[in-house]
Amino acid sequence: MHVKYHLYHIGRTDMPVIPLTSQEISAVTQFIASLHAKAFTPANLDKVDARCPVCGALLEKEVAIKSSLQVAVGGKFYYFECPECKEIFLQDTKGYTRSGYVRDGK
């Protein structure tokens, strides 16, 4: 889930630099987020009423609240499908859209 961060900051590691455009980084990030959502979204959701702003996974607000996977930012509540997504969101609350994907140009 930290793909976008790593792609932007790969120069700080021993890995070779991979020259990617913002659009390419966004596409890779969205693809990996969709894989994460598919892997962690339960098949038996009864009342889908939210979407994780980080990975785009469908979820139930009630389940997220019971699991402490909810935060309020700017008077709006956000719900997450896993603790990792919540942590990523809190590191950059302005960088996420309602669709669950990081904004282009970030």
Short mmCIF file of N, CA and C in Angstrom, two decimals:
data_model
loop_
_atom_site.label_atom_id
_atom_site.label_comp_id
_atom_site.label_asym_id
_atom_site.label_seq_id
_atom_site.Cartn_x
_atom_site.Cartn_y
_atom_site.Cartn_z
N MET A 1 0.80 -1.19 0.00
CA MET A 1 0.00 0.00 0.00
C MET A 1 0.85 1.26 0.00
N HIS A 2 2.09 1.11 0.27
CA HIS A 2 2.96 2.28 0.29
C HIS A 2 3.66 2.48 -1.05
N VAL A 3 3.09 1.94 -2.11
CA VAL A 3 3.73 1.96 -3.42
C VAL A 3 4.03 3.38 -3.89
N LYS A 4 3.05 4.25 -3.81
CA LYS A 4 3.25 5.61 -4.32
C LYS A 4 4.40 6.29 -3.57
N TYR A 5 4.45 6.14 -2.27
CA TYR A 5 5.53 6.73 -1.47
C TYR A 5 6.87 6.16 -1.91
N HIS A 6 6.94 4.85 -2.05
CA HIS A 6 8.21 4.22 -2.43
C HIS A 6 8.65 4.61 -3.84
N LEU A 7 7.71 4.71 -4.75
CA LEU A 7 8.08 5.10 -6.11
C LEU A 7 8.61 6.53 -6.16
N TYR A 8 8.06 7.40 -5.35
CA TYR A 8 8.54 8.78 -5.31
C TYR A 8 9.86 8.92 -4.57
N HIS A 9 10.13 8.04 -3.64
CA HIS A 9 11.30 8.17 -2.79
C HIS A 9 12.31 7.04 -2.97
N ILE A 10 12.26 6.37 -4.09
CA ILE A 10 13.14 5.22 -4.32
C ILE A 10 14.61 5.62 -4.33
N GLY A 11 14.92 6.88 -4.58
CA GLY A 11 16.30 7.34 -4.57
C GLY A 11 16.98 7.22 -3.22
N ARG A 12 16.18 7.06 -2.17
CA ARG A 12 16.74 6.93 -0.82
C ARG A 12 17.14 5.49 -0.50
N THR A 13 16.98 4.60 -1.42
CA THR A 13 17.31 3.19 -1.20
C THR A 13 18.45 2.80 -2.14
N ASP A 14 18.86 1.54 -2.04
CA ASP A 14 19.90 1.01 -2.92
C ASP A 14 19.33 0.53 -4.25
N MET A 15 18.00 0.60 -4.40
CA MET A 15 17.38 0.14 -5.63
C MET A 15 17.65 1.15 -6.75
N PRO A 16 17.71 0.68 -7.99
CA PRO A 16 17.93 1.62 -9.10
C PRO A 16 16.72 2.54 -9.27
N VAL A 17 16.97 3.74 -9.74
CA VAL A 17 15.91 4.71 -9.98
C VAL A 17 15.08 4.26 -11.18
N ILE A 18 13.77 4.32 -11.03
CA ILE A 18 12.85 3.97 -12.11
C ILE A 18 12.14 5.25 -12.53
N PRO A 19 12.44 5.79 -13.69
CA PRO A 19 11.80 7.04 -14.10
C PRO A 19 10.35 6.79 -14.53
N LEU A 20 9.41 7.22 -13.71
CA LEU A 20 7.99 7.07 -14.01
C LEU A 20 7.32 8.43 -13.97
N THR A 21 6.33 8.61 -14.83
CA THR A 21 5.54 9.84 -14.81
C THR A 21 4.52 9.76 -13.68
N SER A 22 3.91 10.87 -13.35
CA SER A 22 2.86 10.89 -12.33
C SER A 22 1.71 9.98 -12.72
N GLN A 23 1.38 9.95 -14.01
CA GLN A 23 0.29 9.10 -14.49
C GLN A 23 0.63 7.62 -14.31
N GLU A 24 1.87 7.25 -14.59
CA GLU A 24 2.29 5.85 -14.42
C GLU A 24 2.27 5.46 -12.95
N ILE A 25 2.73 6.35 -12.10
CA ILE A 25 2.72 6.07 -10.66
C ILE A 25 1.29 5.92 -10.17
N SER A 26 0.41 6.78 -10.63
CA SER A 26 -1.00 6.71 -10.25
C SER A 26 -1.62 5.40 -10.71
N ALA A 27 -1.32 4.97 -11.94
CA ALA A 27 -1.87 3.72 -12.47
C ALA A 27 -1.40 2.52 -11.65
N VAL A 28 -0.12 2.47 -11.32
CA VAL A 28 0.42 1.37 -10.52
C VAL A 28 -0.22 1.38 -9.13
N THR A 29 -0.35 2.55 -8.54
CA THR A 29 -0.95 2.68 -7.21
C THR A 29 -2.39 2.19 -7.22
N GLN A 30 -3.17 2.60 -8.22
CA GLN A 30 -4.56 2.18 -8.31
C GLN A 30 -4.68 0.68 -8.52
N PHE A 31 -3.82 0.11 -9.34
CA PHE A 31 -3.85 -1.33 -9.58
C PHE A 31 -3.58 -2.10 -8.29
N ILE A 32 -2.55 -1.71 -7.57
CA ILE A 32 -2.22 -2.40 -6.32
C ILE A 32 -3.31 -2.20 -5.28
N ALA A 33 -3.89 -1.01 -5.22
CA ALA A 33 -4.99 -0.76 -4.29
C ALA A 33 -6.18 -1.65 -4.61
N SER A 34 -6.46 -1.86 -5.90
CA SER A 34 -7.59 -2.73 -6.27
C SER A 34 -7.32 -4.18 -5.88
N LEU A 35 -6.07 -4.63 -6.00
CA LEU A 35 -5.72 -5.99 -5.55
C LEU A 35 -5.89 -6.11 -4.04
N HIS A 36 -5.47 -5.09 -3.31
CA HIS A 36 -5.61 -5.08 -1.85
C HIS A 36 -7.09 -5.15 -1.48
N ALA A 37 -7.92 -4.36 -2.14
CA ALA A 37 -9.36 -4.34 -1.85
C ALA A 37 -9.98 -5.71 -2.11
N LYS A 38 -9.62 -6.34 -3.22
CA LYS A 38 -10.17 -7.66 -3.53
C LYS A 38 -9.75 -8.70 -2.50
N ALA A 39 -8.54 -8.59 -2.01
CA ALA A 39 -8.03 -9.58 -1.05
C ALA A 39 -8.64 -9.41 0.33
N PHE A 40 -9.02 -8.19 0.71
CA PHE A 40 -9.47 -7.94 2.08
C PHE A 40 -10.95 -7.65 2.23
N THR A 41 -11.71 -7.57 1.14
CA THR A 41 -13.14 -7.32 1.24
C THR A 41 -13.87 -8.64 1.44
N PRO A 42 -14.58 -8.79 2.57
CA PRO A 42 -15.32 -10.04 2.79
C PRO A 42 -16.42 -10.21 1.75
N ALA A 43 -16.68 -11.44 1.39
CA ALA A 43 -17.69 -11.72 0.38
C ALA A 43 -19.10 -11.63 0.95
N ASN A 44 -19.23 -11.66 2.27
CA ASN A 44 -20.55 -11.73 2.89
C ASN A 44 -21.00 -10.39 3.50
N LEU A 45 -20.67 -9.30 2.89
CA LEU A 45 -21.13 -8.01 3.39
C LEU A 45 -22.63 -7.89 3.17
N ASP A 46 -23.36 -7.58 4.25
CA ASP A 46 -24.82 -7.46 4.14
C ASP A 46 -25.26 -6.04 3.81
N LYS A 47 -24.65 -5.07 4.46
CA LYS A 47 -25.08 -3.68 4.30
C LYS A 47 -23.89 -2.81 3.87
N VAL A 48 -23.48 -2.94 2.65
CA VAL A 48 -22.37 -2.13 2.15
C VAL A 48 -22.85 -0.68 2.10
N ASP A 49 -22.18 0.19 2.86
CA ASP A 49 -22.59 1.59 2.87
C ASP A 49 -21.40 2.54 2.92
N ALA A 50 -20.21 2.03 2.61
CA ALA A 50 -19.02 2.88 2.60
C ALA A 50 -17.95 2.25 1.72
N ARG A 51 -16.94 3.06 1.43
CA ARG A 51 -15.80 2.60 0.65
C ARG A 51 -14.54 3.14 1.31
N CYS A 52 -13.53 2.29 1.45
CA CYS A 52 -12.27 2.71 2.04
C CYS A 52 -11.64 3.77 1.13
N PRO A 53 -11.28 4.94 1.68
CA PRO A 53 -10.70 5.99 0.83
C PRO A 53 -9.28 5.69 0.36
N VAL A 54 -8.66 4.67 0.91
CA VAL A 54 -7.28 4.33 0.53
C VAL A 54 -7.26 3.27 -0.56
N CYS A 55 -7.90 2.13 -0.32
CA CYS A 55 -7.81 1.03 -1.30
C CYS A 55 -9.08 0.85 -2.12
N GLY A 56 -10.17 1.52 -1.73
CA GLY A 56 -11.41 1.41 -2.50
C GLY A 56 -12.27 0.22 -2.13
N ALA A 57 -11.91 -0.52 -1.08
CA ALA A 57 -12.69 -1.69 -0.68
C ALA A 57 -14.08 -1.27 -0.19
N LEU A 58 -15.09 -2.04 -0.58
CA LEU A 58 -16.43 -1.83 -0.07
C LEU A 58 -16.48 -2.32 1.37
N LEU A 59 -17.24 -1.62 2.22
CA LEU A 59 -17.31 -2.04 3.61
C LEU A 59 -18.59 -1.56 4.26
N GLU A 60 -18.81 -2.04 5.48
CA GLU A 60 -19.95 -1.63 6.29
C GLU A 60 -19.46 -0.67 7.36
N LYS A 61 -20.09 0.49 7.46
CA LYS A 61 -19.69 1.48 8.46
C LYS A 61 -19.72 0.89 9.87
N GLU A 62 -20.77 0.13 10.17
CA GLU A 62 -20.92 -0.45 11.50
C GLU A 62 -19.73 -1.34 11.88
N VAL A 63 -19.27 -2.14 10.94
CA VAL A 63 -18.12 -3.02 11.18
C VAL A 63 -16.86 -2.18 11.39
N ALA A 64 -16.68 -1.16 10.58
CA ALA A 64 -15.51 -0.29 10.71
C ALA A 64 -15.50 0.42 12.06
N ILE A 65 -16.66 0.89 12.50
CA ILE A 65 -16.75 1.59 13.79
C ILE A 65 -16.41 0.64 14.93
N LYS A 66 -16.96 -0.57 14.89
CA LYS A 66 -16.68 -1.57 15.94
C LYS A 66 -15.20 -1.93 15.99
N SER A 67 -14.52 -1.82 14.87
CA SER A 67 -13.10 -2.18 14.78
C SER A 67 -12.19 -0.97 14.95
N SER A 68 -12.74 0.18 15.33
CA SER A 68 -11.99 1.43 15.47
C SER A 68 -11.31 1.84 14.16
N LEU A 69 -11.98 1.58 13.05
CA LEU A 69 -11.45 1.92 11.73
C LEU A 69 -12.23 3.08 11.14
N GLN A 70 -12.41 4.13 11.94
CA GLN A 70 -13.13 5.32 11.54
C GLN A 70 -12.38 6.54 12.07
N VAL A 71 -12.31 7.58 11.26
CA VAL A 71 -11.74 8.85 11.72
C VAL A 71 -12.58 9.99 11.14
N ALA A 72 -12.55 11.12 11.83
CA ALA A 72 -13.24 12.32 11.35
C ALA A 72 -12.18 13.34 10.95
N VAL A 73 -12.31 13.87 9.75
CA VAL A 73 -11.40 14.90 9.25
C VAL A 73 -12.26 15.98 8.60
N GLY A 74 -12.10 17.20 9.05
CA GLY A 74 -12.85 18.30 8.48
C GLY A 74 -14.35 18.14 8.58
N GLY A 75 -14.82 17.53 9.67
CA GLY A 75 -16.24 17.34 9.87
C GLY A 75 -16.84 16.18 9.10
N LYS A 76 -16.03 15.40 8.43
CA LYS A 76 -16.50 14.26 7.65
C LYS A 76 -15.89 12.98 8.21
N PHE A 77 -16.69 11.92 8.25
CA PHE A 77 -16.19 10.63 8.73
C PHE A 77 -15.68 9.78 7.58
N TYR A 78 -14.57 9.10 7.82
CA TYR A 78 -13.98 8.17 6.86
C TYR A 78 -13.87 6.81 7.52
N TYR A 79 -14.13 5.76 6.74
CA TYR A 79 -14.14 4.39 7.25
C TYR A 79 -13.12 3.58 6.46
N PHE A 80 -12.46 2.64 7.16
CA PHE A 80 -11.36 1.89 6.55
C PHE A 80 -11.58 0.40 6.71
N GLU A 81 -11.04 -0.37 5.77
CA GLU A 81 -11.20 -1.82 5.83
C GLU A 81 -10.09 -2.51 6.60
N CYS A 82 -9.01 -1.81 6.91
CA CYS A 82 -7.93 -2.41 7.70
C CYS A 82 -7.13 -1.32 8.40
N PRO A 83 -6.41 -1.66 9.47
CA PRO A 83 -5.61 -0.66 10.18
C PRO A 83 -4.54 -0.01 9.31
N GLU A 84 -3.99 -0.75 8.36
CA GLU A 84 -2.96 -0.20 7.49
C GLU A 84 -3.51 0.94 6.63
N CYS A 85 -4.72 0.75 6.10
CA CYS A 85 -5.32 1.81 5.28
C CYS A 85 -5.59 3.05 6.14
N LYS A 86 -6.04 2.85 7.36
CA LYS A 86 -6.28 3.99 8.26
C LYS A 86 -4.98 4.75 8.52
N GLU A 87 -3.91 4.01 8.77
CA GLU A 87 -2.60 4.63 9.03
C GLU A 87 -2.11 5.43 7.82
N ILE A 88 -2.24 4.85 6.64
CA ILE A 88 -1.82 5.52 5.41
C ILE A 88 -2.63 6.80 5.20
N PHE A 89 -3.94 6.72 5.40
CA PHE A 89 -4.81 7.88 5.26
C PHE A 89 -4.41 9.00 6.20
N LEU A 90 -4.14 8.66 7.46
CA LEU A 90 -3.80 9.67 8.46
C LEU A 90 -2.47 10.36 8.16
N GLN A 91 -1.60 9.72 7.41
CA GLN A 91 -0.33 10.33 7.04
C GLN A 91 -0.50 11.41 5.98
N ASP A 92 -1.60 11.35 5.22
CA ASP A 92 -1.82 12.31 4.14
C ASP A 92 -3.31 12.42 3.85
N THR A 93 -4.06 13.01 4.77
CA THR A 93 -5.52 13.06 4.62
C THR A 93 -5.98 13.81 3.38
N LYS A 94 -5.23 14.79 2.93
CA LYS A 94 -5.64 15.57 1.76
C LYS A 94 -5.36 14.85 0.45
N GLY A 95 -4.59 13.79 0.49
CA GLY A 95 -4.19 13.11 -0.73
C GLY A 95 -5.16 12.05 -1.23
N TYR A 96 -6.29 11.89 -0.56
CA TYR A 96 -7.22 10.81 -0.94
C TYR A 96 -8.56 11.36 -1.38
N THR A 97 -9.18 10.69 -2.33
CA THR A 97 -10.48 11.10 -2.83
C THR A 97 -11.54 10.12 -2.38
N ARG A 98 -12.78 10.44 -2.62
CA ARG A 98 -13.89 9.55 -2.24
C ARG A 98 -13.83 8.24 -3.03
N SER A 99 -13.20 8.23 -4.17
CA SER A 99 -13.13 7.01 -4.98
C SER A 99 -12.17 5.99 -4.39
N GLY A 100 -11.36 6.43 -3.42
CA GLY A 100 -10.44 5.50 -2.80
C GLY A 100 -9.05 5.49 -3.40
N TYR A 101 -8.77 6.41 -4.28
CA TYR A 101 -7.47 6.41 -4.92
C TYR A 101 -6.75 7.72 -4.68
N VAL A 102 -5.44 7.64 -4.62
CA VAL A 102 -4.62 8.82 -4.42
C VAL A 102 -4.79 9.76 -5.62
N ARG A 103 -4.85 11.04 -5.36
CA ARG A 103 -5.01 12.02 -6.44
C ARG A 103 -3.78 12.04 -7.34
N ASP A 104 -4.00 12.29 -8.61
CA ASP A 104 -2.88 12.46 -9.54
C ASP A 104 -2.08 13.69 -9.14
N GLY A 105 -0.80 13.65 -9.45
CA GLY A 105 0.06 14.80 -9.20
C GLY A 105 0.52 14.93 -7.77
N LYS A 106 0.22 13.98 -6.94
CA LYS A 106 0.62 14.02 -5.52
C LYS A 106 2.05 13.62 -5.39
#
